[in-house]
Amino acid sequence: MKRDDLQGIRGLAIGAVLAFHFFPKWFPNGYIGVDMFFVLSGFLMTMIFGSKPITSDSVYLFYFRRAKRILPLYLLIILIGKLSLLKTLNVHFLGSILVFLVFPNTFISMNMDSAWNSIFLYHNMAEHSDNNMYFKMLNQAEDIFTHTWSLCVEMQFYLLAPAIFLLLSFCTNGTMLAGFHLIIIITSLGNHLLSTEQVAFNSVFCRVWQFLIGSAVFFLSNELIDLDTKVNKYTELLLEEQTEHLNSDEEKEQEEDDDLEVIFSKPRQNLPRPPLYILLWTSLSFLIFLSFAPWTIPASALRITSTFLSGMIILTGTLLFWCTLVTFHIVSIWFIGRFMFTSNITMGINFWLYLSFSQSPYLNHSKKWYLKLGKQETLFMILLFYISIVLIVLKKEEIANFVDKMKHGHEEELVNKVHSRFDNVSLEQAIILNKKWAREEYKNLVIPNCYPNKTEHGFCEFDKTNLTGDMVVFMVGNSLTPNLGSLVYKTFKNHAKRMYKYSNSYCEILTVANEKRCRKAHETYEEQVFQKLPDVLFMLDRPDKLRRPLNGPVENDDIFKEALTTLRKYENNVKRKIYILHHTLLPPSSIIKVCESLFKVDYSYLNGLHRQEELVKKCPKCELIRISDILFNGNQTKSYDEKTKLGYYYDGLHITPFAQNLILPLFQKISDNFH
């Protein structure tokens, strides 16, 4: 039978996580629901292992039950996600479910790698960079398996649990038990606080302390329950007179038996209730406040506080047999669902559909049927899912190409007729090309001859086969670097003997637009360039901070001073030339911005242009690459070519092959004029 107070903790954790994922700006701390689950898991696991001897049979039974409860549904969801990525909706039996999901082809490679990490339960231990940190991945919404990290941490702790509880079994008294918990908690918590943000978030060894808090709560609650229900022993001495009838009715002999000690047991509540209720409700109120607070709280302080508060609620709930939480999880989810519905109709409908489905009788019948399955059927199901997922990962390119050919093969004939210079493009061909470029935007950001080239960002070195020069050329910047990297390679390969590229998502080179998000990326830019000491450096980024309002003379502007200080560092580490991409005004990216542009022209690009021109004046090695002279007509952005109807920008604001063809002569001219 499930305890109502623990169900209440689950309800609070679910409500916090849902609020965080639906409305991260309003509930930025809701992710601590996962920390509550870790504490709860530690408590429940100790109930299984800590209350009885550990044997091979008990360990086997534990792992089988965990695998049966988690793996089939977990693997099924991953399989559905992979099939949706491959867009086999119209040919697969899961199509009726997946028809509501839309994923672009450009996400396939990233998600296949992520799925591989997830099915073998080490997604949290996979190589992490600034570009694939959890919260950054949530904002980008490209990896649909981002959330599997927490289940991977949980399953990895399951592997550690038998060893931990085996050591606990050697603790013969409460002092040893407390000391053992204290040592592991302090060690793991210290590791958590001293590790990098990524390691502290993802590593199971930095999370063990949260599970051990739950374990400590279990043992402490048992001790307190024993103390609370301790019986009072008292003795009554009863003198019983026993008479024995002798042969003679008249003669009676009175004997006095030995004193008899009679023990009466009177259970009572030794611990006062009011302080426990105060502690319980105070902890719960504070935890709810932290979970749904509208401002961001420092992660480490929030995680530590919420973990100990969760332990306190479980402890006091255990002592009080807290029945008032029987509907707490329903109330908390109802509150979040109602808030979502009133704030966003679509999200509210989706939420209530999910809630209705999760409570449907069909789901309950399926659950009962599944729980009755034997070991062989369960293992066969798990094995079948594993084989299916592995085959899809291994054959992802073939499957993706086949599906793409089935869906868009009829368009290829028209596309192939378009000349590389895009002359005489019909309207039908323009529509097909624009759609094709939109589908393949991020795929085209992966430079084919720069290795390793698994993703668009990070470090790579270009193929030396066609490099005929004697210089080191380096490209650095945000996503415009892989976007335009091929142009640099085509035009400067006769000058280079080695050519490198390093890029990072969003963050610009000369300034730090977002301290938390870009400070480390800003420093990494410098490290990568300064290690190679290039002869020629291309700064290919889309600056944001340089566009901000300019008040007064540019020499007194703080943003300009910051950019100039950074540029001086690069100037001292680049031997010959620095090319800086000229800042362009990008097309409106939303309907609201389009409407605003009808009444007001955005001239903020002039601030960036003015700052860039002044920077170049103070840097003898620097030169601007003025692509805005081609893609910008003076008062508003040209989003497409009037004659061919071909777009200049992808949906993600990168430059399309058509626009690259227009600016290629500019890069060639720069190469020809280079001395």
XYZ file of C-alpha atoms in Angstrom:
675
model
C 0.000 0.000 0.000
C 1.368 3.393 -0.991
C 1.855 5.938 1.746
C -0.152 9.086 1.234
C 2.552 11.418 2.533
C 5.080 10.066 0.028
C 2.497 10.437 -2.722
C 2.181 14.053 -1.656
C 5.927 14.607 -2.071
C 5.662 13.076 -5.535
C 2.779 15.405 -6.350
C 4.745 18.470 -5.271
C 7.794 17.351 -7.258
C 5.700 16.690 -10.371
C 3.953 20.047 -10.071
C 7.263 21.895 -9.694
C 8.859 20.168 -12.689
C 5.802 20.731 -14.892
C 5.687 24.407 -13.952
C 9.403 24.755 -14.722
C 9.150 23.138 -18.150
C 5.951 24.885 -19.225
C 6.830 28.315 -17.812
C 10.580 28.488 -17.055
C 10.562 32.289 -16.849
C 7.842 32.303 -14.205
C 9.003 29.231 -12.262
C 12.795 29.114 -12.763
C 13.409 26.923 -9.688
C 10.959 24.113 -10.413
C 13.752 21.764 -11.476
C 14.345 20.964 -7.788
C 11.463 18.509 -8.124
C 14.095 16.077 -9.422
C 16.093 16.559 -6.211
C 12.976 15.679 -4.217
C 12.664 12.456 -6.209
C 16.278 11.528 -5.430
C 15.651 11.903 -1.685
C 12.448 9.895 -1.982
C 14.250 7.156 -3.932
C 16.900 6.893 -1.238
C 14.210 6.533 1.424
C 12.247 3.875 -0.470
C 15.360 1.948 -1.452
C 16.421 1.784 2.178
C 13.004 0.375 3.051
C 13.804 -2.464 0.621
C 17.460 -3.112 1.428
C 17.939 -1.637 4.862
C 15.264 -3.598 6.685
C 16.398 -7.142 5.824
C 19.586 -9.129 5.134
C 21.172 -8.685 1.699
C 21.352 -11.949 -0.226
C 21.903 -12.862 -3.856
C 18.188 -13.593 -4.185
C 17.153 -10.229 -2.744
C 19.586 -8.367 -5.022
C 18.369 -10.291 -8.089
C 14.733 -9.662 -7.189
C 15.438 -5.961 -6.639
C 17.091 -5.485 -10.030
C 14.463 -7.510 -11.853
C 11.637 -5.461 -10.355
C 13.429 -2.186 -11.139
C 14.093 -3.286 -14.717
C 10.520 -4.464 -15.205
C 9.109 -1.264 -13.784
C 11.326 1.157 -15.716
C 13.026 -0.221 -18.819
C 10.159 -1.332 -21.131
C 8.275 1.973 -21.026
C 11.531 3.950 -21.028
C 12.795 2.139 -24.128
C 9.395 2.399 -25.809
C 9.422 6.193 -25.419
C 12.944 6.370 -26.870
C 11.861 4.160 -29.775
C 8.851 6.394 -30.454
C 11.076 9.473 -30.330
C 13.559 7.961 -32.779
C 10.828 6.946 -35.201
C 9.367 10.436 -35.043
C 12.780 11.867 -35.869
C 13.001 9.605 -38.876
C 9.491 10.687 -39.871
C 8.177 7.197 -40.479
C 4.804 8.273 -39.210
C 2.876 7.162 -42.254
C 4.325 3.649 -42.385
C 4.584 2.641 -38.750
C 1.967 1.361 -36.349
C 2.790 4.176 -33.939
C 1.862 6.757 -36.527
C -1.418 7.654 -34.849
C 0.530 8.841 -31.808
C 3.434 10.453 -33.606
C 1.284 12.496 -35.960
C 1.244 15.193 -33.272
C 5.047 15.410 -33.215
C 7.095 17.370 -35.724
C 10.878 17.138 -35.823
C 13.130 18.517 -38.571
C 15.650 16.261 -40.278
C 18.487 18.409 -38.967
C 17.945 17.007 -35.461
C 18.544 13.393 -36.475
C 22.288 13.061 -35.876
C 22.286 14.763 -32.473
C 19.272 12.837 -31.231
C 20.527 9.478 -32.470
C 23.725 9.939 -30.470
C 21.685 11.070 -27.488
C 19.354 8.066 -27.800
C 22.349 5.723 -27.876
C 23.621 7.244 -24.635
C 20.160 7.023 -23.110
C 19.406 3.365 -23.819
C 22.662 2.328 -22.167
C 21.899 4.662 -19.255
C 24.945 6.909 -19.399
C 23.432 10.009 -20.984
C 24.441 11.970 -17.897
C 28.065 10.801 -18.282
C 28.346 11.511 -22.020
C 30.790 14.196 -23.090
C 29.387 17.603 -22.206
C 30.402 20.990 -23.514
C 29.125 24.519 -23.115
C 26.746 23.819 -25.982
C 25.002 20.793 -24.499
C 24.544 21.722 -20.863
C 21.095 20.790 -19.601
C 19.580 24.264 -19.209
C 21.064 25.462 -22.490
C 19.674 22.381 -24.239
C 16.239 23.159 -22.806
C 16.351 26.606 -24.407
C 17.528 25.214 -27.737
C 14.946 22.374 -27.631
C 16.910 20.299 -30.133
C 17.636 17.136 -28.131
C 14.379 15.355 -27.285
C 16.213 12.963 -24.931
C 17.642 15.730 -22.739
C 15.536 14.705 -19.746
C 16.795 11.115 -19.574
C 19.800 12.270 -17.529
C 17.864 12.013 -14.249
C 16.744 8.437 -14.861
C 20.332 7.546 -15.780
C 21.505 8.963 -12.435
C 18.809 6.943 -10.666
C 19.727 3.687 -12.417
C 23.423 4.226 -11.736
C 22.649 4.650 -8.056
C 20.772 1.348 -8.203
C 24.086 -0.230 -9.175
C 25.795 1.375 -6.184
C 22.983 0.644 -3.724
C 23.753 -3.029 -2.855
C 27.381 -2.186 -2.043
C 26.333 0.778 0.108
C 23.734 -1.215 2.026
C 26.120 -4.133 2.429
C 28.493 -1.762 4.225
C 25.563 -0.425 6.235
C 24.808 -3.945 7.433
C 28.131 -3.962 9.316
C 27.032 -0.975 11.388
C 26.026 -2.597 14.669
C 24.700 0.473 16.459
C 23.185 3.861 15.821
C 26.472 5.719 16.239
C 28.203 3.695 13.519
C 25.160 4.069 11.276
C 25.105 7.838 11.707
C 28.859 8.084 11.167
C 28.693 6.061 7.949
C 25.918 8.253 6.535
C 27.715 11.413 7.596
C 30.979 10.417 5.889
C 29.316 9.590 2.557
C 27.039 12.647 2.621
C 29.908 15.054 3.378
C 32.175 13.428 0.766
C 29.546 13.484 -1.985
C 28.307 16.972 -1.105
C 31.877 18.275 -1.071
C 32.429 16.716 -4.486
C 29.228 18.389 -5.669
C 30.290 21.834 -4.447
C 33.874 21.624 -5.733
C 33.081 20.196 -9.174
C 32.241 22.177 -12.291
C 28.615 23.041 -12.932
C 28.269 20.282 -15.530
C 29.838 17.545 -13.389
C 27.926 18.607 -10.277
C 24.670 18.435 -12.212
C 25.226 15.156 -14.081
C 27.506 12.913 -12.011
C 25.911 10.253 -9.814
C 28.816 10.628 -7.359
C 27.824 14.270 -6.901
C 24.236 13.139 -6.267
C 24.789 10.220 -3.868
C 24.407 12.543 -0.878
C 20.787 13.225 -1.853
C 19.956 9.512 -1.901
C 21.781 9.074 1.417
C 19.699 11.862 2.964
C 16.651 9.706 2.196
C 18.412 6.659 3.652
C 19.335 8.538 6.834
C 15.722 9.689 7.172
C 14.546 6.059 7.105
C 16.866 4.919 9.901
C 16.249 8.059 11.959
C 12.476 7.709 11.607
C 12.675 4.104 12.849
C 14.600 5.228 15.917
C 12.140 8.029 16.632
C 9.142 5.738 16.146
C 10.629 3.305 18.665
C 11.139 6.189 21.062
C 7.658 7.547 20.426
C 5.888 4.241 21.016
C 8.056 3.030 23.887
C 5.871 1.260 26.493
C 5.666 2.068 30.197
C 6.350 -0.883 32.416
C 4.962 -0.942 35.892
C 4.611 -3.670 38.447
C 1.700 -4.583 40.617
C 2.225 -6.994 43.394
C -0.831 -9.094 43.885
C -1.213 -11.272 46.876
C -3.445 -14.100 45.948
C -4.851 -16.237 48.549
C -5.124 -19.740 47.437
C -7.084 -22.126 49.516
C -6.955 -25.802 49.274
C -9.725 -27.953 50.498
C -8.360 -30.533 52.779
C -9.939 -33.852 53.433
C -11.814 -32.154 56.188
C -14.355 -29.472 55.170
C -13.696 -27.620 58.354
C -9.918 -27.384 58.005
C -8.560 -24.845 55.544
C -4.997 -23.985 55.017
C -4.161 -20.570 53.710
C -0.982 -20.336 51.680
C 0.665 -17.265 50.449
C 2.296 -17.674 47.024
C 5.437 -15.905 45.950
C 5.030 -12.359 44.855
C 3.896 -12.334 41.223
C 5.127 -9.566 38.880
C 2.487 -8.713 36.334
C 3.508 -6.435 33.438
C 0.913 -4.303 31.736
C 1.769 -2.559 28.420
C 0.294 0.845 27.723
C 1.455 2.307 24.390
C 1.615 6.066 24.388
C 2.953 9.003 22.332
C 6.113 10.164 24.031
C 6.995 12.819 21.451
C 4.838 15.964 21.587
C 2.774 16.459 18.429
C 2.540 20.276 18.048
C 6.286 20.802 17.342
C 6.190 18.038 14.743
C 3.217 19.615 12.974
C 4.888 23.026 13.060
C 8.097 21.558 11.624
C 6.158 19.677 8.958
C 4.068 22.579 7.732
C 6.965 25.030 7.932
C 9.180 22.740 5.841
C 6.402 22.093 3.336
C 5.516 25.776 2.984
C 9.142 26.742 2.515
C 9.687 23.983 -0.065
C 6.595 25.055 -2.028
C 7.811 28.645 -1.893
C 11.248 27.674 -3.238
C 9.736 25.482 -5.970
C 7.386 28.135 -7.330
C 9.286 31.351 -6.541
C 9.269 33.661 -9.595
C 12.929 34.685 -9.262
C 16.060 32.602 -9.755
C 17.776 31.260 -6.630
C 21.458 30.167 -6.762
C 21.507 26.508 -7.780
C 23.773 25.071 -5.072
C 21.983 26.801 -2.198
C 18.596 25.873 -3.660
C 19.552 22.225 -4.192
C 20.972 21.784 -0.677
C 18.016 23.507 0.982
C 15.364 21.617 -0.992
C 17.088 18.279 -0.348
C 17.128 18.729 3.424
C 13.580 20.109 3.429
C 12.389 17.044 1.499
C 14.078 14.805 4.048
C 12.462 16.743 6.891
C 8.990 16.403 5.349
C 9.420 12.645 4.861
C 10.703 12.280 8.431
C 7.876 14.193 10.091
C 5.323 12.604 7.758
C 6.540 9.170 8.813
C 6.225 10.063 12.482
C 2.785 11.584 12.155
C 1.390 9.115 9.606
C 0.349 12.227 7.774
C -2.945 11.391 6.074
C -3.779 14.921 5.005
C -1.454 14.526 2.033
C -3.691 11.884 0.478
C -5.002 14.422 -2.013
C -2.106 16.847 -1.906
C -0.542 15.568 -5.129
C -3.884 15.881 -6.910
C -4.386 19.411 -5.586
C -0.881 20.502 -6.600
C -1.227 19.134 -10.144
C -4.720 20.646 -10.436
C -3.356 24.042 -9.415
C -0.563 23.938 -11.997
C -2.912 22.623 -14.669
C -5.472 25.336 -13.967
C -2.770 27.997 -14.087
C -1.498 26.655 -17.404
C -4.994 26.570 -18.842
C -5.804 30.131 -17.896
C -2.407 31.356 -19.108
C -2.068 29.374 -22.293
C -5.025 27.550 -23.827
C -2.952 25.175 -25.965
C -0.649 24.165 -23.138
C -3.612 23.791 -20.816
C -5.417 21.472 -23.227
C -2.278 19.381 -23.717
C -1.787 19.156 -19.964
C -5.333 18.023 -19.252
C -5.223 15.533 -22.126
C -2.103 14.065 -20.569
C -3.711 13.979 -17.130
C -6.888 12.376 -18.496
C -4.901 9.741 -20.352
C -2.762 8.970 -17.301
C -5.901 8.385 -15.212
C -7.860 6.471 -17.856
C -9.177 2.963 -17.047
C -7.529 1.627 -20.207
C -4.156 2.637 -18.849
C -4.928 0.981 -15.525
C -5.966 -2.243 -17.283
C -2.762 -2.173 -19.322
C -0.761 -1.654 -16.160
C -2.399 -4.632 -14.458
C -1.796 -6.785 -17.533
C 1.829 -5.758 -17.680
C 2.481 -6.405 -13.991
C 1.239 -9.974 -14.440
C 3.847 -10.722 -17.110
C 6.445 -13.319 -16.189
C 10.209 -12.990 -16.298
C 10.636 -14.454 -19.773
C 8.006 -12.204 -21.356
C 9.455 -9.117 -19.674
C 13.039 -9.880 -20.691
C 11.922 -10.620 -24.257
C 10.135 -7.252 -24.434
C 13.205 -5.389 -23.145
C 15.490 -7.232 -25.569
C 13.159 -6.497 -28.492
C 13.155 -2.773 -27.738
C 16.945 -2.711 -27.388
C 17.479 -4.465 -30.715
C 15.015 -2.140 -32.485
C 16.666 1.009 -31.146
C 20.208 -0.197 -31.881
C 19.274 -1.106 -35.462
C 17.756 2.325 -36.030
C 20.897 4.033 -34.670
C 23.217 1.921 -36.818
C 21.122 2.451 -39.950
C 20.087 6.039 -39.262
C 21.628 7.514 -42.419
C 20.110 4.896 -44.713
C 16.689 5.166 -43.092
C 16.734 8.972 -43.069
C 17.796 9.145 -46.716
C 15.170 6.595 -47.719
C 12.393 8.455 -45.906
C 13.565 11.802 -47.270
C 13.633 10.365 -50.782
C 10.130 8.972 -50.360
C 8.820 12.330 -49.171
C 10.807 14.768 -51.301
C 12.265 12.665 -54.111
C 9.897 14.170 -56.671
C 11.355 17.611 -55.892
C 14.979 16.636 -56.539
C 14.538 16.609 -60.302
C 13.427 20.238 -60.282
C 16.176 21.238 -57.822
C 18.908 19.551 -59.861
C 17.991 21.679 -62.861
C 18.905 24.853 -60.967
C 22.357 26.128 -61.942
C 24.897 26.753 -59.184
C 24.654 30.480 -59.985
C 20.860 30.292 -59.520
C 20.093 31.758 -62.934
C 16.598 31.503 -64.437
C 14.964 30.040 -61.329
C 11.233 29.520 -61.687
C 8.801 30.331 -58.892
C 8.124 26.621 -58.309
C 11.843 25.900 -58.038
C 12.298 28.845 -55.662
C 9.576 27.529 -53.356
C 11.107 24.037 -53.335
C 14.621 25.381 -52.717
C 13.506 27.613 -49.846
C 11.741 24.675 -48.188
C 14.737 22.407 -48.724
C 17.113 24.932 -47.183
C 14.794 25.354 -44.196
C 14.772 21.576 -43.640
C 18.533 21.267 -43.926
C 19.624 24.442 -42.132
C 21.572 22.888 -39.266
C 22.728 19.967 -41.357
C 24.404 22.462 -43.698
C 26.203 24.092 -40.769
C 28.362 20.979 -40.386
C 31.358 21.724 -42.622
C 32.049 18.539 -44.635
C 35.842 18.844 -44.947
C 36.612 20.002 -41.390
C 37.366 17.159 -38.957
C 35.962 16.067 -36.602
C 32.693 17.294 -38.087
C 30.004 15.553 -36.052
C 28.324 18.815 -35.026
C 28.329 22.394 -36.217
C 30.146 23.758 -33.155
C 33.435 23.100 -31.437
C 36.943 22.749 -32.848
C 37.855 21.186 -36.186
C 40.758 21.216 -38.650
C 40.279 21.460 -42.404
C 41.563 18.850 -44.814
C 45.165 19.740 -45.758
C 45.024 18.028 -49.153
C 43.952 21.144 -51.058
C 45.834 23.693 -48.940
C 48.700 25.127 -50.977
C 49.839 28.150 -48.959
C 52.286 28.754 -46.120
C 50.134 30.381 -43.416
C 47.919 29.357 -40.517
C 44.321 30.526 -40.970
C 41.825 30.432 -38.091
C 38.061 31.068 -38.079
C 36.314 31.855 -34.800
C 32.840 33.000 -33.768
C 29.283 31.884 -33.183
C 27.079 29.939 -35.613
C 27.956 32.220 -38.536
C 31.438 30.671 -38.434
C 30.360 27.192 -39.614
C 27.776 28.919 -41.793
C 30.435 30.856 -43.756
C 33.435 28.617 -43.091
C 33.243 26.944 -46.496
C 33.554 30.346 -48.212
C 36.782 31.044 -46.343
C 38.083 27.583 -47.226
C 37.289 28.029 -50.929
C 38.866 31.461 -51.219
C 41.836 31.228 -48.821
C 43.047 27.660 -49.376
C 45.806 28.952 -51.661
C 47.173 31.017 -48.739
C 46.928 28.385 -45.991
C 49.029 25.418 -44.990
C 46.761 24.752 -41.987
C 43.220 25.965 -41.416
C 41.156 25.684 -38.207
C 37.671 26.534 -37.025
C 36.252 27.017 -33.535
C 32.669 28.112 -32.914
C 30.200 28.323 -30.086
C 26.460 28.847 -30.114
C 25.146 32.423 -29.712
C 28.144 34.016 -27.966
C 30.032 36.772 -29.771
C 33.795 37.280 -29.749
C 34.705 40.806 -28.676
C 32.119 41.316 -25.928
C 30.210 39.253 -23.376
C 26.517 39.830 -24.043
C 25.375 37.411 -21.340
C 27.752 36.928 -18.408
C 26.376 33.594 -17.225
C 25.937 32.094 -20.656
C 28.937 33.461 -22.523
C 31.797 34.224 -20.139
C 33.356 30.787 -20.478
C 32.777 30.734 -24.250
C 34.437 34.157 -24.490
C 37.508 32.822 -22.688
C 37.546 29.653 -24.803
C 37.624 31.728 -27.995
C 40.826 33.360 -26.781
C 42.400 30.077 -25.651
C 41.789 28.369 -28.994
C 43.164 31.242 -31.077
C 46.145 32.021 -28.845
C 47.267 28.380 -28.883
C 47.547 28.349 -32.688
C 48.981 31.889 -33.136
C 47.467 32.215 -36.634
C 48.725 34.407 -39.432
C 45.165 35.257 -40.466
C 42.089 35.351 -38.227
C 38.469 35.534 -39.403
C 35.991 36.782 -36.774
C 32.689 35.509 -38.127
C 29.961 36.249 -35.637
C 26.661 38.030 -35.279
C 27.238 40.566 -32.491
C 24.445 41.545 -30.172
C 26.011 43.756 -27.548
C 27.615 46.056 -30.126
C 24.115 46.973 -31.350
C 23.019 48.329 -27.999
C 22.311 52.087 -27.651
C 25.285 54.372 -28.039
C 25.240 57.478 -25.852
C 27.862 60.134 -26.416
C 31.237 59.780 -28.143
C 32.170 56.217 -29.027
C 35.559 56.565 -27.299
C 33.750 56.942 -23.954
C 31.364 54.056 -24.570
C 31.854 51.118 -22.157
C 30.862 48.522 -24.758
C 33.368 49.957 -27.222
C 36.089 49.924 -24.556
C 35.338 46.287 -23.735
C 35.486 45.302 -27.410
C 38.702 47.263 -27.977
C 40.398 45.631 -24.975
C 39.532 42.186 -26.312
C 40.588 43.104 -29.844
C 44.015 44.224 -28.557
C 44.580 40.717 -27.179
C 43.809 39.140 -30.538
C 45.931 41.720 -32.335
C 48.925 40.720 -30.214
C 48.447 37.022 -31.043
C 47.643 37.252 -34.765
C 50.651 37.778 -37.001
C 49.278 39.426 -40.120
C 45.561 40.080 -40.618
C 42.227 40.091 -38.762
C 39.016 40.091 -40.810
C 35.857 41.119 -38.938
C 32.449 40.283 -40.377
C 30.474 43.448 -41.014
C 27.353 43.545 -38.857
C 24.048 43.221 -40.738
C 20.476 43.922 -39.762
C 18.717 40.577 -39.646
C 15.190 39.941 -40.895
C 12.289 40.072 -38.435
C 11.952 36.669 -36.768
C 8.361 36.956 -35.589
C 5.020 38.341 -36.687
C 5.192 40.950 -33.927
C 8.522 42.244 -35.227
C 7.148 42.305 -38.770
C 4.215 44.430 -37.603
C 6.539 46.724 -35.670
C 8.752 47.142 -38.720
C 5.777 48.524 -40.654
C 5.719 51.532 -38.349
C 9.299 51.806 -37.126
C 12.599 50.956 -38.798
C 15.187 49.281 -36.562
C 18.367 51.318 -36.848
C 20.192 49.609 -33.975
C 22.506 48.040 -36.556
C 24.013 51.521 -37.022
C 25.321 51.371 -33.445
C 27.103 48.126 -34.215
C 28.416 49.443 -37.520
C 29.737 52.627 -35.917
C 31.514 50.708 -33.150
C 33.005 48.227 -35.634
C 34.336 50.991 -37.879
C 35.970 52.737 -34.930
C 37.508 49.445 -33.798
C 39.039 48.884 -37.231
C 40.499 52.407 -37.216
C 42.370 51.597 -34.009
C 43.561 48.205 -35.261
C 46.072 48.364 -38.165
C 45.762 44.623 -38.795
C 41.955 44.697 -38.989
C 39.607 44.889 -41.970
C 35.827 44.654 -42.278
C 34.080 42.079 -44.484
C 31.170 44.214 -45.671
C 28.539 41.618 -46.561
C 25.848 44.075 -45.471
C 26.561 46.122 -48.606
C 25.184 43.157 -50.555
C 22.406 41.886 -48.250
C 21.198 45.264 -46.992
C 19.639 48.093 -48.955
C 20.098 51.005 -46.558
C 16.889 51.235 -44.551
C 15.577 47.713 -44.108
C 16.724 44.143 -44.505
C 16.352 42.444 -47.866
C 15.119 39.020 -46.779
C 14.946 37.615 -50.298
C 15.852 38.374 -53.890
C 13.081 40.178 -55.754
C 13.906 38.513 -59.057
C 14.337 34.848 -58.083
C 12.268 34.881 -54.840
C 15.084 32.958 -53.152
C 15.659 33.736 -49.478
C 18.811 35.222 -47.983
C 18.302 33.710 -44.538
C 17.304 30.389 -43.051
C 14.590 30.267 -40.395
C 17.406 30.299 -37.826
C 18.824 33.496 -39.378
C 21.851 31.850 -40.988
C 22.812 32.738 -44.555
C 21.388 30.497 -47.298
C 23.389 28.992 -50.194
C 21.847 31.599 -52.492
C 23.065 34.503 -50.326
C 26.449 32.787 -49.921
C 26.718 32.707 -53.697
C 26.113 36.475 -53.729
C 28.841 37.243 -51.179
C 31.370 34.695 -52.513
C 32.938 37.295 -54.881
C 33.526 39.549 -51.868
C 35.506 36.820 -50.083
C 37.385 36.095 -53.296
C 38.264 39.773 -53.666
C 39.604 39.831 -50.099
C 41.734 36.785 -50.891
C 43.036 38.304 -54.121
C 43.982 41.545 -52.362
C 45.717 39.750 -49.506
C 49.481 40.275 -49.423
